[in-house]
CSV table of C-alpha atoms and ligand atoms in Angstrom, one decimal:
chain,number,residue,atom,x,y,z
A,1,MET,CA,0.0,0.2,0.1
A,2,THR,CA,1.5,3.2,-1.0
A,3,THR,CA,0.7,6.4,0.2
A,4,ASP,CA,1.4,10.1,-0.7
A,5,ARG,CA,1.9,11.8,2.5
A,6,ASP,CA,1.4,15.4,0.9
A,7,ASP,CA,-2.2,14.1,0.0
A,8,PRO,CA,-4.4,16.9,1.8
A,9,ALA,CA,-7.2,14.2,2.1
A,10,LEU,CA,-4.7,12.3,4.7
A,11,ARG,CA,-4.8,15.4,7.1
A,12,ALA,CA,-8.6,14.7,7.8
A,13,ALA,CA,-10.2,12.3,10.3
A,14,VAL,CA,-12.3,9.8,8.0
A,15,PRO,CA,-14.8,7.1,9.5
A,16,SER,CA,-13.6,3.4,10.1
A,17,LEU,CA,-15.6,0.3,9.4
A,18,ALA,CA,-19.1,-0.3,11.2
A,19,ALA,CA,-18.3,-2.2,14.1
A,20,ARG,CA,-20.8,-5.1,13.0
A,21,ALA,CA,-18.0,-5.9,10.4
A,22,TYR,CA,-15.7,-7.4,13.0
A,23,PHE,CA,-18.4,-10.0,14.3
A,24,ASP,CA,-21.5,-10.4,12.3
A,25,PRO,CA,-21.3,-14.0,10.5
A,26,LEU,CA,-22.8,-12.4,7.5
A,27,ALA,CA,-20.1,-9.9,7.0
A,28,HIS,CA,-17.5,-12.8,8.0
A,29,GLU,CA,-18.9,-15.0,5.1
A,30,ARG,CA,-18.9,-12.3,2.8
A,31,GLU,CA,-15.3,-11.7,3.4
A,32,LEU,CA,-14.6,-15.3,2.7
A,33,GLN,CA,-16.0,-14.9,-0.3
A,34,ARG,CA,-14.5,-12.1,-1.7
A,35,ILE,CA,-11.1,-12.5,0.2
A,36,TRP,CA,-10.0,-15.7,1.4
A,37,ARG,CA,-11.5,-18.1,-1.2
A,38,ARG,CA,-10.1,-15.7,-4.2
A,39,HIS,CA,-6.8,-14.7,-3.1
A,40,TRP,CA,-3.5,-16.1,-3.0
A,41,ILE,CA,-2.8,-17.4,0.5
A,42,CYS,CA,0.2,-18.5,2.2
A,43,ALA,CA,0.1,-21.9,3.5
A,44,GLY,CA,3.5,-22.7,5.0
A,45,ARG,CA,7.0,-23.3,4.1
A,46,THR,CA,8.6,-25.2,1.5
A,47,GLU,CA,10.8,-26.9,3.9
A,48,GLU,CA,7.7,-28.8,5.4
A,49,ILE,CA,7.4,-30.6,2.2
A,50,ALA,CA,10.8,-30.4,1.0
A,51,ARG,CA,10.9,-34.4,-0.5
A,52,ALA,CA,9.3,-36.0,-3.3
A,53,ARG,CA,5.8,-37.6,-1.9
A,54,GLU,CA,5.9,-35.3,1.2
A,55,PHE,CA,2.1,-33.8,1.8
A,56,ARG,CA,0.4,-31.8,4.3
A,57,GLN,CA,-2.9,-30.4,4.9
A,58,PHE,CA,-4.1,-27.1,5.1
A,59,ARG,CA,-7.5,-25.3,5.4
A,60,ILE,CA,-8.6,-22.0,4.1
A,61,ALA,CA,-12.0,-21.0,5.8
A,62,ASP,CA,-14.0,-24.1,5.5
A,63,HIS,CA,-12.1,-25.7,2.6
A,64,GLY,CA,-9.2,-28.3,3.0
A,65,VAL,CA,-6.4,-28.2,0.7
A,66,LEU,CA,-3.9,-31.0,0.4
A,67,LEU,CA,-0.3,-30.0,-0.6
A,68,LEU,CA,2.4,-32.2,-1.8
A,69,ARG,CA,5.8,-32.5,-3.6
A,70,ASP,CA,5.5,-34.5,-6.5
A,71,GLU,CA,8.3,-37.1,-7.9
A,72,GLN,CA,9.6,-34.3,-9.9
A,73,GLY,CA,10.1,-31.8,-7.2
A,74,GLY,CA,7.0,-29.8,-8.3
A,75,LEU,CA,4.6,-28.5,-5.5
A,76,ARG,CA,0.9,-29.5,-6.3
A,77,ALA,CA,-2.1,-28.4,-4.5
A,78,PHE,CA,-5.8,-30.0,-4.8
A,79,LEU,CA,-9.1,-29.9,-3.1
A,80,ASP,CA,-9.0,-32.2,-0.2
A,81,SER,CA,-11.8,-34.3,-1.1
A,82,CYS,CA,-12.2,-37.4,-2.9
A,83,ARG,CA,-14.2,-37.7,-6.3
A,84,HIS,CA,-16.1,-40.7,-5.1
A,85,ARG,CA,-18.0,-39.6,-1.7
A,86,GLY,CA,-16.1,-36.3,-0.6
A,87,ALA,CA,-13.7,-37.9,1.9
A,88,SER,CA,-10.6,-35.9,3.0
A,89,LEU,CA,-7.9,-37.3,1.2
A,90,CYS,CA,-5.3,-38.3,4.2
A,91,ALA,CA,-6.1,-39.6,7.6
A,92,SER,CA,-3.2,-37.5,8.9
A,93,GLU,CA,-2.2,-34.1,8.6
A,94,ARG,CA,1.2,-34.2,7.2
A,95,GLY,CA,3.4,-37.0,6.4
A,96,ARG,CA,4.9,-38.9,3.5
A,97,LEU,CA,3.3,-40.9,0.7
A,98,ALA,CA,4.5,-44.6,0.8
A,99,ARG,CA,4.5,-44.5,-2.9
A,100,ALA,CA,3.6,-42.0,-5.9
A,101,ALA,CA,-0.2,-42.5,-5.3
A,102,ILE,CA,-3.0,-40.6,-3.3
A,103,VAL,CA,-5.1,-43.3,-2.1
A,104,CYS,CA,-8.3,-42.3,-0.5
A,105,PRO,CA,-8.3,-44.2,3.2
A,106,TYR,CA,-12.3,-44.5,2.9
A,107,HIS,CA,-12.8,-47.1,-0.4
A,108,ALA,CA,-9.4,-46.7,-1.7
A,109,TRP,CA,-10.0,-44.5,-4.8
A,110,THR,CA,-6.6,-44.2,-6.2
A,111,TYR,CA,-5.1,-40.9,-8.0
A,112,ASP,CA,-1.6,-40.3,-8.9
A,113,LEU,CA,0.5,-37.2,-7.9
A,114,GLN,CA,-0.9,-35.2,-10.9
A,115,GLY,CA,-4.4,-35.7,-9.5
A,116,ARG,CA,-5.4,-38.2,-12.3
A,117,LEU,CA,-8.0,-41.1,-11.2
A,118,LEU,CA,-6.1,-44.4,-11.8
A,119,ARG,CA,-8.5,-46.7,-10.0
A,120,THR,CA,-11.7,-46.9,-8.4
A,121,GLY,CA,-11.6,-50.4,-6.9
A,122,ALA,CA,-15.3,-51.3,-8.3
A,123,GLN,CA,-15.7,-54.8,-9.2
A,124,HIS,CA,-18.3,-53.9,-11.9
A,125,PRO,CA,-16.6,-51.1,-14.0
A,126,PRO,CA,-19.5,-48.7,-14.2
A,127,VAL,CA,-20.9,-48.6,-17.7
A,128,GLY,CA,-19.7,-45.0,-19.4
A,129,PHE,CA,-17.7,-44.1,-16.6
A,130,ASP,CA,-15.1,-41.5,-17.5
A,131,ARG,CA,-12.3,-41.9,-15.4
A,132,ASP,CA,-10.6,-38.5,-16.9
A,133,ALA,CA,-13.3,-36.5,-15.5
A,134,HIS,CA,-13.0,-37.7,-11.9
A,135,GLY,CA,-9.3,-36.5,-11.0
A,136,LEU,CA,-8.7,-34.4,-8.1
A,137,ARG,CA,-9.5,-30.6,-8.5
A,138,PRO,CA,-6.0,-28.7,-8.8
A,139,LEU,CA,-5.5,-25.7,-7.2
A,140,PRO,CA,-2.9,-22.8,-8.2
A,141,VAL,CA,0.2,-23.1,-6.0
A,142,ARG,CA,3.4,-21.0,-6.1
A,143,GLU,CA,6.5,-20.6,-4.2
A,144,TRP,CA,7.9,-17.0,-3.0
A,145,ASN,CA,11.1,-16.9,-0.7
A,146,GLY,CA,10.5,-20.4,0.7
A,147,PHE,CA,6.7,-19.8,1.3
A,148,VAL,CA,3.9,-21.8,-0.3
A,149,PHE,CA,1.0,-20.2,-1.5
A,150,CYS,CA,-2.2,-21.3,-2.8
A,151,CYS,CA,-5.3,-20.1,-4.2
A,152,LEU,CA,-8.9,-21.8,-3.7
A,153,ASP,CA,-9.9,-19.9,-7.0
A,154,PRO,CA,-8.9,-21.8,-10.1
A,155,ASP,CA,-8.6,-18.7,-12.1
A,156,PRO,CA,-6.6,-16.6,-9.4
A,157,PRO,CA,-5.7,-12.9,-9.4
A,158,PRO,CA,-1.8,-11.9,-10.4
A,159,PHE,CA,0.6,-13.5,-7.6
A,160,ASP,CA,1.8,-10.2,-6.7
A,161,ALA,CA,-1.7,-8.7,-6.2
A,162,GLY,CA,-1.9,-8.6,-2.6
A,163,PHE,CA,2.1,-7.9,-2.0
A,164,ASP,CA,3.1,-3.8,-1.1
A,165,GLN,CA,6.5,-4.3,-2.5
A,166,PRO,CA,8.0,-5.9,-5.5
A,167,LEU,CA,8.3,-9.7,-5.2
A,168,GLU,CA,12.3,-9.2,-5.1
A,169,ARG,CA,12.4,-6.9,-2.2
A,170,LEU,CA,13.5,-9.6,0.5
A,171,ASP,CA,15.9,-11.4,-1.9
A,172,ALA,CA,18.6,-10.2,-0.2
A,173,TRP,CA,17.7,-12.2,2.6
A,174,ARG,CA,17.7,-15.5,0.8
A,175,LEU,CA,14.8,-16.8,2.8
A,176,GLY,CA,14.2,-19.8,0.6
A,177,ASP,CA,17.6,-21.2,2.1
A,178,CYS,CA,16.8,-20.3,5.6
A,179,LEU,CA,15.3,-22.4,8.3
A,180,SER,CA,12.7,-22.0,10.9
A,181,VAL,CA,14.1,-22.2,14.0
A,182,HIS,CA,10.8,-21.6,15.9
A,183,ARG,CA,7.3,-21.3,15.5
A,184,THR,CA,4.6,-20.0,17.6
A,185,ILE,CA,1.1,-20.6,17.0
A,186,LEU,CA,-1.4,-18.6,18.7
A,187,THR,CA,-5.1,-18.2,18.6
A,188,ILE,CA,-6.1,-14.5,19.0
A,189,ALA,CA,-10.0,-13.7,20.0
A,190,CYS,CA,-10.1,-10.9,17.4
A,191,ASN,CA,-11.6,-10.4,13.8
A,192,TRP,CA,-8.6,-10.9,11.5
A,193,LYS,CA,-9.4,-7.2,10.3
A,194,VAL,CA,-8.4,-6.1,13.7
A,195,PHE,CA,-5.1,-7.7,13.6
A,196,TRP,CA,-4.3,-6.2,10.3
A,197,GLU,CA,-5.3,-2.8,11.5
A,198,ASN,CA,-3.1,-2.7,14.6
A,199,TYR,CA,-0.1,-3.8,12.3
A,200,ASN,CA,-0.8,-0.8,10.3
A,201,GLU,CA,-0.5,1.9,12.6
A,202,CYS,CA,1.8,2.9,15.5
A,203,LEU,CA,-0.2,5.2,17.7
A,204,HIS,CA,-0.4,2.4,20.1
A,205,CYS,CA,3.2,1.7,20.2
A,206,PRO,CA,4.3,4.2,22.9
A,207,GLY,CA,1.6,2.8,25.3
A,208,VAL,CA,1.4,-0.8,24.5
A,209,HIS,CA,5.1,-1.6,23.6
A,210,PRO,CA,7.2,0.2,25.7
A,211,GLU,CA,10.3,-1.7,25.3
A,212,LEU,CA,9.8,-1.8,21.1
A,213,ALA,CA,9.5,2.3,21.3
A,214,ARG,CA,12.7,2.3,23.1
A,215,LEU,CA,14.5,0.3,20.4
A,216,VAL,CA,12.5,2.1,17.5
A,217,PRO,CA,12.6,5.6,18.4
A,218,ALA,CA,10.0,6.5,15.5
A,219,TYR,CA,7.7,4.1,17.2
A,220,GLY,CA,8.3,5.8,20.6
A,221,ARG,CA,6.7,9.0,19.1
A,222,GLY,CA,3.7,7.0,17.6
A,223,LEU,CA,5.1,7.0,14.3
A,224,LEU,CA,5.3,4.1,11.6
A,225,GLU,CA,8.0,6.0,9.8
A,226,ALA,CA,9.9,8.8,10.9
A,227,ARG,CA,9.0,10.7,7.8
A,228,ASP,CA,5.2,10.7,9.0
A,229,ASP,CA,6.1,13.6,11.3
A,230,PRO,CA,4.8,16.7,10.2
A,231,ASP,CA,8.0,18.5,10.7
A,232,TRP,CA,10.3,15.8,9.3
A,233,ARG,CA,11.7,17.5,6.5
A,234,GLY,CA,12.8,20.5,8.8
A,235,ARG,CA,14.0,18.2,11.0
A,236,ALA,CA,15.9,16.1,8.7
A,237,ALA,CA,17.5,19.2,7.0
A,238,ALA,CA,18.6,20.6,10.4
A,239,GLY,CA,20.5,17.1,11.1
A,240,ASP,CA,18.3,16.1,14.0
A,241,PRO,CA,19.0,12.7,14.6
A,242,SER,CA,15.6,11.7,16.1
A,243,ALA,CA,14.2,12.7,12.6
A,244,GLY,CA,15.6,9.2,11.0
A,245,ASP,CA,14.2,5.7,11.1
A,246,GLY,CA,16.2,2.7,12.1
A,247,LEU,CA,16.9,1.4,15.8
A,248,ARG,CA,18.1,3.5,18.5
A,249,PRO,CA,22.0,4.1,18.8
A,250,GLY,CA,24.1,0.8,19.3
A,251,ALA,CA,21.4,-1.5,18.6
A,252,ARG,CA,21.4,-3.5,15.5
A,253,SER,CA,18.8,-6.1,15.5
A,254,TRP,CA,15.3,-7.0,17.2
A,255,THR,CA,16.4,-8.7,20.2
A,256,THR,CA,16.4,-8.5,23.9
A,257,THR,CA,19.7,-6.8,23.8
A,258,GLY,CA,19.9,-5.2,20.5
A,259,GLU,CA,22.9,-7.4,19.3
A,260,PRO,CA,22.3,-10.0,16.4
A,261,ILE,CA,21.8,-13.3,17.0
A,262,GLY,CA,24.2,-14.3,14.2
A,263,PRO,CA,26.3,-12.7,11.2
A,264,GLU,CA,24.4,-10.1,8.9
A,265,PHE,CA,22.9,-11.5,5.6
A,266,PRO,CA,25.8,-10.7,3.5
A,267,GLY,CA,24.1,-9.1,0.6
A,268,LEU,CA,22.0,-6.4,2.4
A,269,GLY,CA,22.2,-2.9,1.2
A,270,ASP,CA,23.5,0.0,3.3
A,271,ALA,CA,19.9,1.2,3.8
A,272,ASP,CA,18.4,-2.0,4.6
A,273,ARG,CA,20.9,-2.7,7.4
A,274,HIS,CA,20.8,0.7,9.0
A,275,ALA,CA,16.8,0.7,8.9
A,276,GLY,CA,16.8,-2.5,11.3
A,277,HIS,CA,13.6,-4.1,9.9
A,278,VAL,CA,12.1,-4.1,6.4
A,279,TYR,CA,8.5,-5.0,6.2
A,280,VAL,CA,7.0,-7.0,3.0
A,281,THR,CA,3.3,-7.4,3.6
A,282,ALA,CA,1.1,-10.0,1.1
A,283,LEU,CA,-2.6,-9.3,2.0
A,284,PRO,CA,-4.7,-11.0,3.4
A,285,SER,CA,-2.4,-13.9,5.1
A,286,LEU,CA,1.5,-12.8,5.7
A,287,PHE,CA,3.7,-10.3,6.6
A,288,VAL,CA,7.7,-10.7,6.8
A,289,VAL,CA,10.0,-8.4,8.4
A,290,GLY,CA,13.9,-9.1,7.6
A,291,HIS,CA,16.1,-7.8,10.4
A,292,VAL,CA,20.0,-8.0,9.7
A,293,ASP,CA,20.5,-11.3,10.9
A,294,TYR,CA,17.1,-13.3,10.6
A,295,ALA,CA,13.8,-12.6,9.6
A,296,ARG,CA,10.6,-13.1,10.8
A,297,ALA,CA,7.2,-14.4,9.2
A,298,VAL,CA,3.8,-13.9,10.4
A,299,ARG,CA,0.8,-16.1,8.8
A,300,LEU,CA,-2.6,-15.2,9.6
A,301,ARG,CA,-5.9,-17.1,9.0
A,302,PRO,CA,-9.4,-16.6,10.3
A,303,LEU,CA,-11.0,-19.4,12.1
A,304,GLY,CA,-14.2,-17.6,12.8
A,305,PRO,CA,-15.7,-14.2,12.6
A,306,GLU,CA,-14.0,-13.2,16.2
A,307,THR,CA,-10.9,-16.0,16.0
A,308,THR,CA,-7.8,-15.7,14.1
A,309,GLU,CA,-4.7,-17.9,14.1
A,310,LEU,CA,-1.2,-16.6,14.0
A,311,ARG,CA,1.8,-18.7,13.0
A,312,VAL,CA,5.1,-16.9,13.6
A,313,ASP,CA,8.4,-18.6,12.0
A,314,TYR,CA,11.6,-17.1,13.0
A,315,LEU,CA,14.1,-17.8,9.8
A,316,VAL,CA,17.9,-18.0,10.0
A,317,PRO,CA,20.5,-19.2,7.6
A,318,ARG,CA,21.6,-22.5,7.8
A,319,GLU,CA,25.1,-21.8,8.2
A,320,THR,CA,24.2,-19.6,11.2
A,321,CYS,CA,21.7,-22.5,12.6
A,322,ALA,CA,24.7,-24.8,12.4
A,323,ALA,CA,27.2,-22.4,14.2
A,324,ALA,CA,28.7,-23.7,17.6
A,325,GLY,CA,26.8,-21.9,20.3
A,326,PHE,CA,24.0,-20.4,18.1
A,327,ASP,CA,21.0,-19.1,20.5
A,328,PRO,CA,17.8,-17.4,18.6
A,329,ALA,CA,16.7,-17.0,22.1
A,330,PRO,CA,17.2,-13.2,22.4
A,331,ALA,CA,15.2,-12.7,19.1
A,332,ILE,CA,12.4,-15.1,20.2
A,333,ALA,CA,12.0,-13.4,23.6
A,334,PHE,CA,12.1,-9.9,22.1
A,335,ALA,CA,9.6,-10.7,19.4
A,336,GLU,CA,7.2,-12.8,21.5
A,337,ARG,CA,7.1,-9.8,23.8
A,338,VAL,CA,5.6,-7.3,21.1
A,339,LEU,CA,3.5,-10.3,19.9
A,340,GLY,CA,2.1,-11.1,23.2
A,341,GLU,CA,1.4,-7.2,23.4
A,342,ASP,CA,-0.5,-6.8,19.8
A,343,ALA,CA,-2.3,-9.9,20.8
A,344,ALA,CA,-3.8,-8.8,23.9
A,345,ILE,CA,-4.6,-5.2,22.6
A,346,CYS,CA,-6.3,-6.6,19.6
A,347,GLU,CA,-8.7,-8.8,21.9
A,348,THR,CA,-9.3,-5.9,23.9
A,349,ASN,CA,-10.3,-4.0,20.7
A,350,GLN,CA,-12.7,-6.7,19.6
A,351,ARG,CA,-14.3,-6.6,23.1
A,352,GLY,CA,-15.4,-3.1,22.8
A,353,LEU,CA,-16.7,-3.4,19.3
A,354,ARG,CA,-20.1,-5.2,20.1
A,355,ALA,CA,-21.2,-2.3,22.5
A,356,ALA,CA,-22.3,0.0,19.5
A,357,PRO,CA,-22.5,-2.5,16.3
A,358,GLU,CA,-23.3,0.1,14.0
A,359,ALA,CA,-21.4,2.9,14.8
A,360,ARG,CA,-17.9,3.7,13.2
A,361,GLY,CA,-14.7,4.5,14.7
A,362,THR,CA,-12.5,7.5,13.3
A,363,LEU,CA,-9.3,7.0,11.7
A,364,LEU,CA,-6.8,10.0,12.2
A,365,PRO,CA,-4.0,11.1,9.7
A,366,GLU,CA,-1.3,8.9,11.2
A,367,GLU,CA,-3.5,6.1,10.7
A,368,TYR,CA,-3.1,6.1,6.9
A,369,ALA,CA,-2.0,2.8,6.3
A,370,VAL,CA,-5.4,1.5,8.0
A,371,ARG,CA,-7.3,3.6,5.4
A,372,ALA,CA,-5.3,1.8,2.6
A,373,PHE,CA,-6.4,-1.4,4.2
A,374,HIS,CA,-10.0,-0.5,4.4
A,375,ALA,CA,-9.7,1.0,0.5
A,376,TRP,CA,-8.6,-2.5,-0.5
A,377,LEU,CA,-11.3,-4.4,1.3
A,378,ARG,CA,-13.6,-2.2,-0.4
A,379,ALA,CA,-12.0,-2.3,-3.6
A,380,GLU,CA,-12.8,-6.4,-3.4
A,381,GLY,CA,-16.0,-5.8,-2.2
A,382,ALA,CA,-15.6,-7.3,1.2
A,383,VAL,CA,-16.9,-4.2,3.2
A,384,ASP,CA,-19.2,-1.2,2.8
B,1,FES,S1,-14.8,-41.4,-0.6
B,1,FES,FE1,-12.8,-41.9,-1.5
B,1,FES,S2,-13.2,-43.6,-1.9
B,1,FES,FE2,-14.8,-43.4,-0.8
B,2,FE2,FE1,1.9,-3.3,17.7
């Protein structure tokens, strides 16, 4: 989402969404329809299905998806529903197929890894039965930086449609070669939009994230970026050090000490190294933050109108993981504290929304990225 900070419209306050949009089951169903069943959704890391015949199941809204690696090393995604009578295709959530075939656990209809129906097991082959018309329903699937994305719509939008940055923006981090050294799975009692709105502003940072506000001076002033300060140009021209982005003097990464947990990614440019954090957002399901030494990926999916699941991966270069004495704890402890603070405040936000279902809140100029998120939702026909 790009923003022209000189746009006078951004200096006005504008209404937020109606409170009902955050808990009403019909509103939620509309969002599933317009967003979650139509967009590219991050389903996990490629390292989870690295070898031929490895599979895992994934759910988007009420649809099960079977992801697997075929014998040629390609990724495949199918609707997880047998063409016989609809059973889920695998009895377990993840694993490795014993041979190059998907055998339904119910009556053993058998498909190859391209989804073609090979056998039904019928004693009396039905007259006129067209086996080719009874293959698994394939879904579009893509890899990006070691993440697997799939789309429930067989005619998906362009892959980069939900990205706020060029697809190459994090290339210097070589995330496809990184390993997840820790995963946190968290269920938050809030609507998925509440989480994204909180992500898209830092007015809450001084009050909710005292430690983060000390690490990132702009956040400590309630700004997403230092140049959001109306006096930014003047301060920057005067050489005011607090007019810059980046971390507090002496700190190099998002850790409890400010020290990195390993060597810096060698390909980083000066600007990315000094920024301390580089964000890439892929609506509606993923954001990735690259730090100098590790990256954090946060995946999100709605489990219901007022329940959202987060999966957080800490991604570290293989060489760093293998080094003697490697310890990611300072990064995990710091980020988990921030995550916990955000989760708690999102739940607080959610609890207040039912009191006045038709009311709309107010967005301030600093909440320009929340406006952009709402504009995206409207453009998708997901909200009024
Ligand atoms: S439902 Fe799959 S074989 Fe019967
Ligand atoms: Fe926050």
